Short mmCIF file of C-alpha atoms in Angstrom, two decimals:
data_model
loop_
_atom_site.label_atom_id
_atom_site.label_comp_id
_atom_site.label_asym_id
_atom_site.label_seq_id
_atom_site.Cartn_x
_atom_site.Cartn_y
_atom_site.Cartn_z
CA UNK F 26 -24.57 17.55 -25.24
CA UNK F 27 -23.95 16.69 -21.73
CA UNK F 28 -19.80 15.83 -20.54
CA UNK F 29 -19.78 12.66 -17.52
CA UNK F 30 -18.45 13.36 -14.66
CA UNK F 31 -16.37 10.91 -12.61
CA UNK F 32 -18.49 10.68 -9.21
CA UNK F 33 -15.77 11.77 -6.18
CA UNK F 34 -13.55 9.49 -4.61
CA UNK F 35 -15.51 8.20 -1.55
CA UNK F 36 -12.93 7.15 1.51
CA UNK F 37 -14.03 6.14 4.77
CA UNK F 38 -11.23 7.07 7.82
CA UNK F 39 -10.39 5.16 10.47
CA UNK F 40 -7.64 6.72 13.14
CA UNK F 41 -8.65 6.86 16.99
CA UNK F 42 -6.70 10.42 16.66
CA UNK F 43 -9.68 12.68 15.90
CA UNK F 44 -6.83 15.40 14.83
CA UNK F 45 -5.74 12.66 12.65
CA UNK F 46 -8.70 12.04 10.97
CA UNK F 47 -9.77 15.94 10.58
CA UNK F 48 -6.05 16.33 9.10
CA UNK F 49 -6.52 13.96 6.48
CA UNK F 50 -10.24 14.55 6.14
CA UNK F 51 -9.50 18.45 4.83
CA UNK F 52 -6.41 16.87 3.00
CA UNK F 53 -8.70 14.67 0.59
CA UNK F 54 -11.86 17.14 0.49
CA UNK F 55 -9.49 19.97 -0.96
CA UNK F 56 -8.50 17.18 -3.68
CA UNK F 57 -12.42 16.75 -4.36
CA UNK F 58 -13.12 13.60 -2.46
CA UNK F 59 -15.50 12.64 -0.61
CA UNK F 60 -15.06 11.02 3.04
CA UNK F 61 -18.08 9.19 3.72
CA UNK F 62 -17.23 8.24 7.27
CA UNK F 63 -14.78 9.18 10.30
CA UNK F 64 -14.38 6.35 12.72
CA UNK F 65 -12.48 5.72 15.63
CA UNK F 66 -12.20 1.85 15.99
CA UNK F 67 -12.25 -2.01 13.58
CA UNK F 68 -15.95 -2.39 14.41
CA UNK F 69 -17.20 0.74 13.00
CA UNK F 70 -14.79 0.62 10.13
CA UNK F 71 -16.57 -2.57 9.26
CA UNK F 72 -20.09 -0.67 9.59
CA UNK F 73 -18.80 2.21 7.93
CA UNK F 74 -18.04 0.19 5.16
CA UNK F 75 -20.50 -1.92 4.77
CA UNK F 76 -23.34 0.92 4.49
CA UNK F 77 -21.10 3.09 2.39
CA UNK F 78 -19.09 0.96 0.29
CA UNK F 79 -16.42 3.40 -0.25
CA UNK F 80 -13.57 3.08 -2.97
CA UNK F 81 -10.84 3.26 -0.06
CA UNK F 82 -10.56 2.67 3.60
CA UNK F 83 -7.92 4.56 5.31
CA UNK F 84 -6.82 2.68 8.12
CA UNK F 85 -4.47 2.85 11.55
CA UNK F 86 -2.75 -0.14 12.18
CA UNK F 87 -3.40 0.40 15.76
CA UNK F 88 -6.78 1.31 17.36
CA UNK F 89 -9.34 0.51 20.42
CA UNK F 90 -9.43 -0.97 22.78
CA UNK F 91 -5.66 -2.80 23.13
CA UNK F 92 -4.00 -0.09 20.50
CA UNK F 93 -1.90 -3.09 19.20
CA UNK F 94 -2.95 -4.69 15.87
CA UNK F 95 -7.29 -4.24 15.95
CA UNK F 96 -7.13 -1.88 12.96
CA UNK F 97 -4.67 -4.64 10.88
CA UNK F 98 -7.81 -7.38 11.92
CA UNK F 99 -10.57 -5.16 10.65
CA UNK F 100 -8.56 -4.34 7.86
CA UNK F 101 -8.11 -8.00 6.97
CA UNK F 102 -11.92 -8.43 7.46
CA UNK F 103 -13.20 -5.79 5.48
CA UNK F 104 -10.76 -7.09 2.30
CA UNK F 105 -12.59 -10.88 2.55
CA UNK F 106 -16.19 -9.48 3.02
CA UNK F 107 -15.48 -6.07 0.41
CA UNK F 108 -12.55 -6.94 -1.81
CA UNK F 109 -13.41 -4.06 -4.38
CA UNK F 110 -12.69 -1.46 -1.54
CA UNK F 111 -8.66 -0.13 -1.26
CA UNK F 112 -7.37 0.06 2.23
CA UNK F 113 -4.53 2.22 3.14
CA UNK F 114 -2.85 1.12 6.47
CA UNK F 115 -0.91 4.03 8.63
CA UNK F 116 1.59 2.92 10.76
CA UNK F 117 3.05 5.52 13.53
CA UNK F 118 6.34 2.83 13.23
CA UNK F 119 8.10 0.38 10.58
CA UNK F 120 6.12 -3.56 11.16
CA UNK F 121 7.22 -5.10 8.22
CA UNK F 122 5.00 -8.14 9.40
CA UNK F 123 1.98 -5.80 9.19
CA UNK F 124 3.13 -4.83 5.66
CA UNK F 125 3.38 -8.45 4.20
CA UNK F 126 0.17 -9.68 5.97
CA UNK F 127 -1.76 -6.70 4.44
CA UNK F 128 -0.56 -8.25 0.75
CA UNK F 129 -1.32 -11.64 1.19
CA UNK F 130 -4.50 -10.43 2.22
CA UNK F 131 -5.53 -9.60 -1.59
CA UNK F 132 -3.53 -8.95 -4.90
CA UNK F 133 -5.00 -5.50 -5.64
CA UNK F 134 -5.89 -2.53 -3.80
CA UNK F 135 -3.52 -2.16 -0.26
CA UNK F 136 -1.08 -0.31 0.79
CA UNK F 137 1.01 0.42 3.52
CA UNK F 138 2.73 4.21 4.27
CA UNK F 139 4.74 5.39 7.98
CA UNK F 140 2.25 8.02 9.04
CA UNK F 141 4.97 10.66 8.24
CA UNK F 142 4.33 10.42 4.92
CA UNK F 143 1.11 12.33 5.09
CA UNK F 144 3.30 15.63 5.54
CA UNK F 145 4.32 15.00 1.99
CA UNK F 146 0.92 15.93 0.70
CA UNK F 147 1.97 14.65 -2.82
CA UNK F 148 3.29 11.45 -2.18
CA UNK F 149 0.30 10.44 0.03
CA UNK F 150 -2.07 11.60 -2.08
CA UNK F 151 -0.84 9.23 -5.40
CA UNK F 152 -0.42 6.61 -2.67
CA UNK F 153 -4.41 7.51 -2.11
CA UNK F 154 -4.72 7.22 -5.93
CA UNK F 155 -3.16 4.23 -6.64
CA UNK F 156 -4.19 2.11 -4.12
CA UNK F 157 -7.85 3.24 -4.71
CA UNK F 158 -6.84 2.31 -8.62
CA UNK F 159 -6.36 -1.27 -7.39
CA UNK F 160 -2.29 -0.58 -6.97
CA UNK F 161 -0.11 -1.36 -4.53
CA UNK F 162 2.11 0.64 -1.77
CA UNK F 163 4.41 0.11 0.56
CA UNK F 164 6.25 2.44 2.48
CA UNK F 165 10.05 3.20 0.99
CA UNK F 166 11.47 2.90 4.44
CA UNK F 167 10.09 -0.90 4.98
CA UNK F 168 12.19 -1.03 1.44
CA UNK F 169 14.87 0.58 2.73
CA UNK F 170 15.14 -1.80 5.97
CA UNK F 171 15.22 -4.65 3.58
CA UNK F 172 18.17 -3.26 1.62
CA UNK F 173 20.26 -2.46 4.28
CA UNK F 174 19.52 -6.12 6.19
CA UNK F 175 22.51 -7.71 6.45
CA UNK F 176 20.25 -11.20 6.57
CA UNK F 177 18.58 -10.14 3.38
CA UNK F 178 17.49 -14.14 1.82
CA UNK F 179 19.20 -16.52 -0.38
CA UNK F 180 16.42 -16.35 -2.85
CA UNK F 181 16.99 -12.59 -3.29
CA UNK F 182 20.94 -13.20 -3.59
CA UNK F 183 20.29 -14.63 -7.07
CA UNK F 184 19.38 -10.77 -8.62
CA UNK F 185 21.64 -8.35 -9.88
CA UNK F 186 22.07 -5.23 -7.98
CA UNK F 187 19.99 -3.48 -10.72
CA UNK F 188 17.44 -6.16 -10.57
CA UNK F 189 17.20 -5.44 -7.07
CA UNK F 190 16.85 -1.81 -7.49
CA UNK F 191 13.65 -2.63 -9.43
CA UNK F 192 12.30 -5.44 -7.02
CA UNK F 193 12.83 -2.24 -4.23
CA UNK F 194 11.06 0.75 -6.59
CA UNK F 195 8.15 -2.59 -7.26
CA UNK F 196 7.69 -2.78 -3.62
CA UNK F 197 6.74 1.18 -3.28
CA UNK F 198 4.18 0.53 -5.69
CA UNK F 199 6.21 2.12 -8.80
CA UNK F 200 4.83 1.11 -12.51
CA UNK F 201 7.37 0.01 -14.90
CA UNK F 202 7.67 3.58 -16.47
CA UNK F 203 7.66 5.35 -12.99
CA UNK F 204 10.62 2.88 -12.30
CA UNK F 205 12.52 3.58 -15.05
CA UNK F 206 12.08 7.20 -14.45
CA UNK F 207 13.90 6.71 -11.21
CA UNK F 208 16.56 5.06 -11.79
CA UNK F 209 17.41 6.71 -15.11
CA UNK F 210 16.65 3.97 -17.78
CA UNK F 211 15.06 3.08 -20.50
CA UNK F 212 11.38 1.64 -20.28
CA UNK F 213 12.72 -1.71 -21.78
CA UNK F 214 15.57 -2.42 -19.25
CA UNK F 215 12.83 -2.15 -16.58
CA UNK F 216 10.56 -4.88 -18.34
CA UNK F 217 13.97 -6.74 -19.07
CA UNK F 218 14.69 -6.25 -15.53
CA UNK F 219 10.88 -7.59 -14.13
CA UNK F 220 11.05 -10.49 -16.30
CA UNK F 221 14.47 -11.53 -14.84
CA UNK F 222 13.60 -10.80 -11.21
CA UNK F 223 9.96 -13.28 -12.18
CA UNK F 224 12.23 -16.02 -12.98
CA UNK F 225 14.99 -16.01 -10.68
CA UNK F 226 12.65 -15.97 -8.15
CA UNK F 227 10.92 -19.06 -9.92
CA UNK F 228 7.39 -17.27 -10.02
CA UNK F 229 4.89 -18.91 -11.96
CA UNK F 230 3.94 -17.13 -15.36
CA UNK F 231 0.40 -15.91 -14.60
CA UNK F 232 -1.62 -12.72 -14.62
CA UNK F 233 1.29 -9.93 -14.35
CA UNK F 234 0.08 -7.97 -11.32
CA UNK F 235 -0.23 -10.96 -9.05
CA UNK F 236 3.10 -12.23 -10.20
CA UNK F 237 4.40 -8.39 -8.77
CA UNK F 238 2.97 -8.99 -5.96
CA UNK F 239 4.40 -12.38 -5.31
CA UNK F 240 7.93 -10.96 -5.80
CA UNK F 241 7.10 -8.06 -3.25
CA UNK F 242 6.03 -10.51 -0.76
CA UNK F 243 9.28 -12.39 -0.93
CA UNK F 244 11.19 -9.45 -0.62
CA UNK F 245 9.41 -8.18 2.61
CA UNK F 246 9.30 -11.85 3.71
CA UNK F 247 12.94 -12.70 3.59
CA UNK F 248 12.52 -15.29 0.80
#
């Protein structure tokens, strides 16, 4: 009798730092997947994609030629013409408008980590994981900014302090149980917790990940 195999996960990069690129490119072929493409700038990225159809795209926010937002446009692009494909945007610095843009792009499968994150090989690699799962990431110091904003919006001034320790640990892409492993409670006070945050923000009962998404957004939106 023969045992399936999952096939590799397939990743195309996209960095205009060729060290970059051949970091993370060892990084993910020591964890068994495969990169199907290295690329330097948006247009190629779009190429690279479309002939390869990867499960991820691992993407700099910004590349060739005006090094501002071009890999944040192709990124965009490639989620309207390939939905099904992840994309994982790196960001050298904190743009939370880069971050919330990203989301509203799609529901499922983006992220959003500081570039210093890839030193914490763990961390970056569930963040690889999860967003090519379909999951969500965002960086815990975009979170972190939030928190500390002393303009943080009306519409978030409505949760509890513990409901807005959850809406935080939701925005780095934490499940309910990874949630309530960090903050030391019990698996129902999370879902308690999510269900509160929902309607205090006045989100529309609908299909649960979207409606997680919708509270992220008004968190990194300011309401």
């Amino acid at each position: 009798m023969h045992e399936s195999t999952k096939a590799p996960l397939s990743v195309v990069l996209a960095d205009d730092s060729v060290l970059l690129r051949e970091g993370v490119r060892s990084l993910l072929e020591e964890e068994s997947m495969q990169v199907v493409a290295s690329v330097g700038d948006g247009e190629r990225l779009l190429e690279a994609v479309a002939r390869h159809r990867p499960d991820l795209a691992i993407v700099d926010v910004r590349m060739p030629p005006t090094h501002t937002d071009e890999g944040l446009a192709a990124a965009l692009e490639l989620k309207h013409r390939h939905p099904e494909t992840g994309v994982l945007m790196l960001s050298q610095y904190v743009l939370r408008e880069y971050a919330t843009k990203l989301l509203r792009s799609e529901t499922s499968g983006v992220g959003y980590l500081l570039k210093d994150r890839i030193t914490d090989i763990d961390h970056f690699l569930e963040s690889v994981s999860r967003v090519a799962e379909g999951g969500t990431v965002i960086d815990a110091e975009v979170v972190r900014q939030l928190v500390t904003d002393p303009d943080k919006p009306r519409a978030l001034d409505a949760l509890t302090p513990r409901e807005n320790e959850v809406l935080a640990a939701m925005a780095e892409g934490l499940s309910n149980r990874g949630i309530a492993q960090r903050l030391f409670v019990s698996l129902s006070s999370v879902e308690k917790a999510v269900s509160s945050i929902f309607d205090r923000l006045e989100l529309p009962a609908g299909e649960t990940t979207s409606r997680r998404v919708a509270a992220v957004l008004q968190y990194l939106d300011g309401g």
